[in-house]
Short mmCIF file of C-alpha atoms in Angstrom, two decimals:
data_model
loop_
_atom_site.label_atom_id
_atom_site.label_comp_id
_atom_site.label_asym_id
_atom_site.label_seq_id
_atom_site.Cartn_x
_atom_site.Cartn_y
_atom_site.Cartn_z
CA UNK A 343 52.60 -18.45 27.91
CA UNK A 344 50.95 -19.96 25.00
CA UNK A 345 50.23 -23.10 26.90
CA UNK A 346 48.66 -20.93 29.71
CA UNK A 347 46.35 -19.46 27.21
CA UNK A 348 45.35 -22.39 25.69
CA UNK A 349 44.12 -23.68 29.19
CA UNK A 350 42.05 -20.58 29.70
CA UNK A 351 40.60 -20.76 26.28
CA UNK A 352 39.65 -24.65 26.64
CA UNK A 353 37.99 -23.60 30.08
CA UNK A 354 35.53 -21.20 28.36
CA UNK A 355 35.29 -22.61 24.75
CA UNK A 356 31.78 -21.14 24.32
CA UNK A 357 33.19 -17.44 24.46
CA UNK A 358 36.94 -17.65 23.98
CA UNK A 359 38.95 -18.91 21.03
CA UNK A 360 42.79 -18.86 20.63
CA UNK A 361 45.30 -18.20 17.75
CA UNK A 362 48.95 -18.33 18.27
CA UNK A 363 51.11 -16.96 15.58
CA UNK A 364 54.45 -18.32 15.09
CA UNK A 365 57.58 -16.72 13.75
CA UNK A 366 56.63 -17.31 10.04
CA UNK A 367 53.28 -15.72 10.75
CA UNK A 368 54.72 -12.68 12.30
CA UNK A 369 57.03 -12.36 9.40
CA UNK A 370 54.27 -12.31 7.15
CA UNK A 371 52.66 -9.18 8.99
CA UNK A 372 56.21 -7.68 9.25
CA UNK A 373 56.48 -7.38 12.96
CA UNK A 374 60.25 -6.44 12.51
CA UNK A 375 60.38 -4.78 15.91
CA UNK A 376 58.82 -7.80 17.97
CA UNK A 377 60.88 -10.25 15.82
CA UNK A 378 64.25 -8.19 16.37
CA UNK A 379 63.75 -8.52 20.27
CA UNK A 380 63.07 -12.46 19.55
CA UNK A 381 66.11 -13.10 17.28
CA UNK A 382 68.61 -13.55 19.95
CA UNK A 383 66.82 -16.62 21.59
CA UNK A 384 66.89 -20.30 20.62
CA UNK A 385 63.38 -20.25 21.98
CA UNK A 386 60.81 -19.29 19.35
CA UNK A 387 58.48 -16.29 19.74
CA UNK A 388 54.85 -17.05 20.81
CA UNK A 389 52.46 -14.13 19.61
CA UNK A 390 49.28 -15.03 21.66
CA UNK A 391 45.91 -13.73 20.09
CA UNK A 392 42.67 -14.68 22.30
CA UNK A 393 39.31 -13.57 21.19
CA UNK A 394 36.36 -13.02 23.77
CA UNK A 395 32.86 -12.80 21.94
CA UNK A 396 29.49 -13.19 23.92
CA UNK A 397 27.82 -16.41 23.63
CA UNK A 398 24.90 -14.65 22.08
CA UNK A 399 26.73 -12.15 19.92
CA UNK A 400 25.01 -9.95 17.46
CA UNK A 401 27.81 -8.71 15.43
CA UNK A 402 27.39 -5.18 16.84
CA UNK A 403 29.45 -5.43 19.97
CA UNK A 404 32.16 -2.79 20.54
CA UNK A 405 35.33 -4.14 19.72
CA UNK A 406 38.62 -3.37 21.96
CA UNK A 407 41.96 -4.92 22.84
CA UNK A 408 44.42 -5.48 25.61
CA UNK A 409 47.98 -5.77 24.41
CA UNK A 410 50.56 -7.16 27.01
CA UNK A 411 54.44 -7.03 27.05
CA UNK A 412 55.45 -10.96 27.41
CA UNK A 413 59.43 -10.98 27.58
CA UNK A 414 59.63 -14.01 29.46
CA UNK A 415 63.28 -13.38 30.39
CA UNK A 416 64.91 -10.13 29.69
CA UNK A 417 68.77 -10.14 29.72
CA UNK A 418 69.06 -6.94 28.55
CA UNK A 419 70.63 -8.00 25.24
CA UNK A 420 73.69 -6.35 24.26
CA UNK A 421 73.02 -3.65 26.80
CA UNK A 422 73.22 -6.68 29.32
CA UNK A 423 71.92 -6.03 32.71
CA UNK A 424 75.00 -6.20 34.93
CA UNK A 425 76.20 -5.00 38.08
CA UNK A 426 74.41 -4.27 41.73
CA UNK A 427 70.72 -3.45 41.07
CA UNK A 428 70.49 -4.72 37.75
CA UNK A 429 68.07 -7.35 39.14
CA UNK A 430 68.70 -9.75 36.29
CA UNK A 431 67.87 -12.56 38.38
CA UNK A 432 64.19 -11.32 38.56
CA UNK A 433 63.48 -10.76 34.74
CA UNK A 434 61.35 -13.41 34.42
CA UNK A 435 59.10 -10.85 35.72
CA UNK A 436 59.20 -8.97 32.41
CA UNK A 437 56.16 -11.02 31.31
CA UNK A 438 54.02 -9.58 33.84
CA UNK A 439 51.91 -7.36 31.20
CA UNK A 440 51.21 -10.25 29.18
CA UNK A 441 50.61 -12.50 32.21
CA UNK A 442 47.90 -9.81 33.37
CA UNK A 443 46.31 -10.06 29.96
CA UNK A 444 45.79 -13.64 30.33
CA UNK A 445 44.53 -12.93 33.59
CA UNK A 446 41.94 -10.60 32.56
CA UNK A 447 40.91 -13.00 29.72
CA UNK A 448 40.24 -15.60 32.38
CA UNK A 449 38.09 -13.16 34.41
CA UNK A 450 36.23 -11.82 31.28
CA UNK A 451 35.63 -15.66 30.33
CA UNK A 452 33.85 -16.15 33.71
CA UNK A 453 31.99 -13.13 33.91
CA UNK A 454 30.89 -13.31 30.12
CA UNK A 455 29.82 -9.82 29.27
CA UNK A 456 27.42 -8.72 26.79
CA UNK A 457 28.08 -6.00 24.45
CA UNK A 458 31.85 -6.18 24.08
CA UNK A 459 34.37 -8.10 21.67
CA UNK A 460 37.69 -8.25 23.40
CA UNK A 461 40.98 -9.13 21.84
CA UNK A 462 43.58 -10.03 24.48
CA UNK A 463 47.10 -9.93 23.00
CA UNK A 464 50.53 -11.00 24.38
CA UNK A 465 53.66 -10.42 22.62
CA UNK A 466 55.75 -13.04 24.14
CA UNK A 467 59.36 -13.85 23.46
CA UNK A 468 63.22 -13.76 25.21
CA UNK A 469 65.27 -10.87 25.10
CA UNK A 470 68.86 -12.75 24.87
CA UNK A 471 72.29 -12.47 23.44
CA UNK A 472 73.61 -14.52 20.54
CA UNK A 473 75.55 -14.10 17.25
CA UNK A 474 71.92 -13.15 15.50
CA UNK A 475 70.78 -10.92 18.33
CA UNK A 476 69.82 -7.20 17.30
CA UNK A 477 72.49 -4.69 18.07
CA UNK A 478 72.74 -1.21 19.15
CA UNK A 479 72.97 0.97 16.10
CA UNK A 480 70.44 -1.28 13.91
CA UNK A 481 67.69 0.25 12.31
CA UNK A 482 64.64 -2.06 12.15
CA UNK A 483 60.78 -1.52 10.79
CA UNK A 484 57.88 -2.04 12.67
CA UNK A 485 54.79 -3.66 10.94
CA UNK A 486 53.26 -0.19 9.95
CA UNK A 487 56.31 0.81 8.12
CA UNK A 488 57.62 3.13 11.03
CA UNK A 489 61.56 2.61 11.23
CA UNK A 490 63.29 2.57 14.95
CA UNK A 491 66.94 3.22 15.47
CA UNK A 492 68.21 1.04 18.43
CA UNK A 493 70.16 2.76 20.91
CA UNK A 494 69.60 0.40 23.62
CA UNK A 495 68.52 -3.34 23.37
CA UNK A 496 67.31 -3.27 27.00
CA UNK A 497 64.47 -1.25 25.95
CA UNK A 498 63.01 -4.07 24.20
CA UNK A 499 59.45 -3.94 25.80
CA UNK A 500 58.28 -1.19 23.76
CA UNK A 501 59.49 -2.99 20.70
CA UNK A 502 57.32 -5.88 21.17
CA UNK A 503 54.52 -3.86 22.28
CA UNK A 504 54.40 -1.51 19.27
CA UNK A 505 54.10 -4.40 16.77
CA UNK A 506 51.24 -5.55 19.21
CA UNK A 507 49.37 -2.23 19.11
CA UNK A 508 49.62 -2.35 15.24
CA UNK A 509 48.19 -5.89 15.15
CA UNK A 510 45.34 -4.80 17.36
CA UNK A 511 44.20 -1.89 15.27
CA UNK A 512 44.84 -3.52 11.78
CA UNK A 513 43.78 -7.00 12.15
CA UNK A 514 41.27 -6.56 15.08
CA UNK A 515 39.80 -3.44 13.97
CA UNK A 516 39.25 -2.07 17.38
CA UNK A 517 38.03 1.53 18.49
CA UNK A 518 40.03 1.53 21.99
CA UNK A 519 43.25 -0.46 23.01
CA UNK A 520 45.17 -0.69 26.33
CA UNK A 521 48.72 -1.76 26.47
CA UNK A 522 50.32 -2.98 29.87
CA UNK A 523 53.84 -3.57 30.69
CA UNK A 524 56.43 -3.81 33.04
CA UNK A 525 58.16 -1.09 30.92
CA UNK A 526 60.34 1.16 32.82
CA UNK A 527 62.32 1.36 36.22
CA UNK A 528 61.58 5.28 35.94
CA UNK A 529 57.75 4.63 36.64
CA UNK A 530 58.97 2.93 39.71
CA UNK A 531 61.15 6.01 40.76
CA UNK A 532 58.02 8.05 40.22
CA UNK A 533 55.28 5.82 41.86
CA UNK A 534 57.14 3.19 43.77
CA UNK A 535 56.08 -0.20 44.36
CA UNK A 536 52.59 -0.26 45.00
CA UNK A 537 50.97 2.28 42.31
CA UNK A 538 50.63 1.77 38.31
CA UNK A 539 51.04 4.76 35.93
CA UNK A 540 48.34 5.60 33.42
CA UNK A 541 49.32 7.29 30.20
CA UNK A 542 46.55 8.38 27.83
CA UNK A 543 45.61 11.46 25.68
CA UNK A 544 42.06 10.65 26.24
CA UNK A 545 40.25 12.04 29.30
CA UNK A 546 37.29 9.53 28.69
CA UNK A 547 40.00 6.58 28.67
CA UNK A 548 41.37 7.87 31.94
CA UNK A 549 38.25 7.95 33.54
CA UNK A 550 37.19 4.64 32.40
CA UNK A 551 40.49 2.84 33.39
CA UNK A 552 40.32 4.64 36.73
CA UNK A 553 36.71 3.56 37.52
CA UNK A 554 37.98 0.12 36.58
CA UNK A 555 40.66 0.00 39.00
CA UNK A 556 38.82 1.41 41.75
CA UNK A 557 36.24 -1.50 41.42
CA UNK A 558 39.10 -3.96 41.21
CA UNK A 559 40.94 -2.45 43.86
CA UNK A 560 44.34 -1.71 42.19
CA UNK A 561 45.83 1.61 42.65
CA UNK A 562 46.92 3.56 39.45
CA UNK A 563 47.89 7.22 38.88
CA UNK A 564 47.55 9.10 35.60
CA UNK A 565 50.88 10.68 34.61
CA UNK A 566 51.13 13.34 31.99
CA UNK A 567 52.03 12.91 28.31
CA UNK A 568 54.32 15.86 28.06
CA UNK A 569 54.83 16.31 24.16
CA UNK A 570 57.81 18.30 24.36
CA UNK A 571 59.96 15.28 25.81
CA UNK A 572 59.10 13.71 22.30
CA UNK A 573 62.12 15.69 21.09
CA UNK A 574 64.74 13.32 22.70
CA UNK A 575 63.05 10.52 20.57
CA UNK A 576 63.93 11.86 17.11
CA UNK A 577 66.44 10.02 15.12
CA UNK A 578 68.52 11.40 12.41
CA UNK A 579 68.27 8.32 10.34
CA UNK A 580 64.99 6.63 11.44
CA UNK A 581 61.54 7.71 12.11
CA UNK A 582 62.33 7.57 16.05
CA UNK A 583 64.88 6.12 18.40
CA UNK A 584 63.92 3.53 20.89
CA UNK A 585 65.35 5.54 23.98
CA UNK A 586 65.23 9.32 24.68
CA UNK A 587 66.55 11.27 27.48
CA UNK A 588 67.19 9.60 30.85
CA UNK A 589 64.91 11.96 32.69
CA UNK A 590 61.19 11.59 32.32
CA UNK A 591 61.75 8.19 30.94
CA UNK A 592 58.38 6.60 31.76
CA UNK A 593 56.68 9.19 29.91
CA UNK A 594 59.17 8.98 27.00
CA UNK A 595 58.52 5.27 26.84
CA UNK A 596 54.85 6.33 26.62
CA UNK A 597 55.25 8.73 24.00
CA UNK A 598 57.09 6.28 21.92
CA UNK A 599 54.30 3.85 21.87
CA UNK A 600 51.81 6.41 21.09
CA UNK A 601 53.53 6.83 17.72
CA UNK A 602 52.04 3.51 16.79
CA UNK A 603 48.47 4.67 17.45
CA UNK A 604 45.93 5.85 14.96
CA UNK A 605 44.82 8.65 17.58
CA UNK A 606 42.37 10.45 15.38
CA UNK A 607 40.17 6.90 15.20
CA UNK A 608 41.39 4.76 18.06
CA UNK A 609 41.29 5.54 21.88
CA UNK A 610 44.48 4.45 23.66
CA UNK A 611 45.98 3.98 27.19
CA UNK A 612 49.25 2.72 28.37
CA UNK A 613 49.59 1.13 31.97
CA UNK A 614 53.33 0.90 33.16
CA UNK A 615 52.94 -1.65 36.00
CA UNK A 616 57.11 -2.24 36.51
CA UNK A 617 56.53 -1.51 40.22
CA UNK A 618 53.43 -3.43 41.36
CA UNK A 619 53.75 -6.34 39.16
CA UNK A 620 56.11 -8.36 41.25
CA UNK A 621 57.13 -8.53 44.95
CA UNK A 622 60.85 -8.79 44.96
CA UNK A 623 61.23 -9.38 48.65
CA UNK A 624 58.83 -12.58 48.21
CA UNK A 625 59.99 -13.52 44.72
CA UNK A 626 56.37 -13.67 43.30
CA UNK A 627 54.23 -11.93 40.87
CA UNK A 628 51.09 -10.20 42.13
CA UNK A 629 48.74 -10.20 38.77
CA UNK A 630 48.40 -6.68 39.13
CA UNK A 631 46.01 -4.85 36.44
CA UNK A 632 44.32 -7.94 35.81
CA UNK A 633 41.29 -7.11 37.60
CA UNK A 634 41.36 -3.58 36.59
CA UNK A 635 41.68 -4.75 32.89
CA UNK A 636 38.90 -7.19 33.18
CA UNK A 637 36.53 -4.78 34.63
CA UNK A 638 37.34 -2.31 32.07
CA UNK A 639 36.27 -4.76 29.30
CA UNK A 640 33.26 -5.61 31.21
CA UNK A 641 32.42 -1.70 31.59
CA UNK A 642 33.11 -1.03 28.12
CA UNK A 643 30.34 -3.36 26.83
CA UNK A 644 27.55 -1.86 29.14
CA UNK A 645 28.78 1.81 28.61
#
């Protein structure tokens, strides 16, 4: 993933720059949730940050970010994916969100829109099992200081994303951020394999993403953020649990991510692309939402 990001940045050196944060860099930023997921693998995590700035940047550009879940293999951790229907053999697909972010960066580099500074972030690592892997029952701390009680190590994508979202806000100073992830099987149950789920408390963000998806020819559907469902995420020993009720799982995952957004100053949207990101019958990725995200960036600069 980091090598692919370098190829893209090198292709458009006038407008794209790349920084890859290593484990030590992420430790300094106290990315406890992201690093907990990465702990079980012998492969080091790579936190990818690519920045787009127009060639004739004035310094007055609108700052936005896209954050992608980049789990390059998801074993489920100690909540191992096992048995019929686990699809563990296809879990290389769990980097589909970060893959779409890189695809969007390449499109934006080629389009070179004015009026916008865009940050493309991929929280990339493996979710594996080892003697040092994180465990159900652990309490870990995100980079914004929020504590998370781990009930299920297979709900790892939201942990990587939450530190990515904090990074986008605190290190990049963005006014709007979209995250994208192959996050929940529940979203596939709700919308099937062809439609992505859109979650946002902002009507203006919903309209922007919907318009971008129509331009890009990709199907998304706005889902509710039912605040009452957050009750199942409350923990007696931490600020929040990493899983809640089985019912409404895609909504609950979105509500977890919302906890890491400064909603009073930053507009946010979440795209759950678990269904359309991968064609299981063909064993290949689709690149779903790369076009939508690229058009959102381009339109944001001209809006």
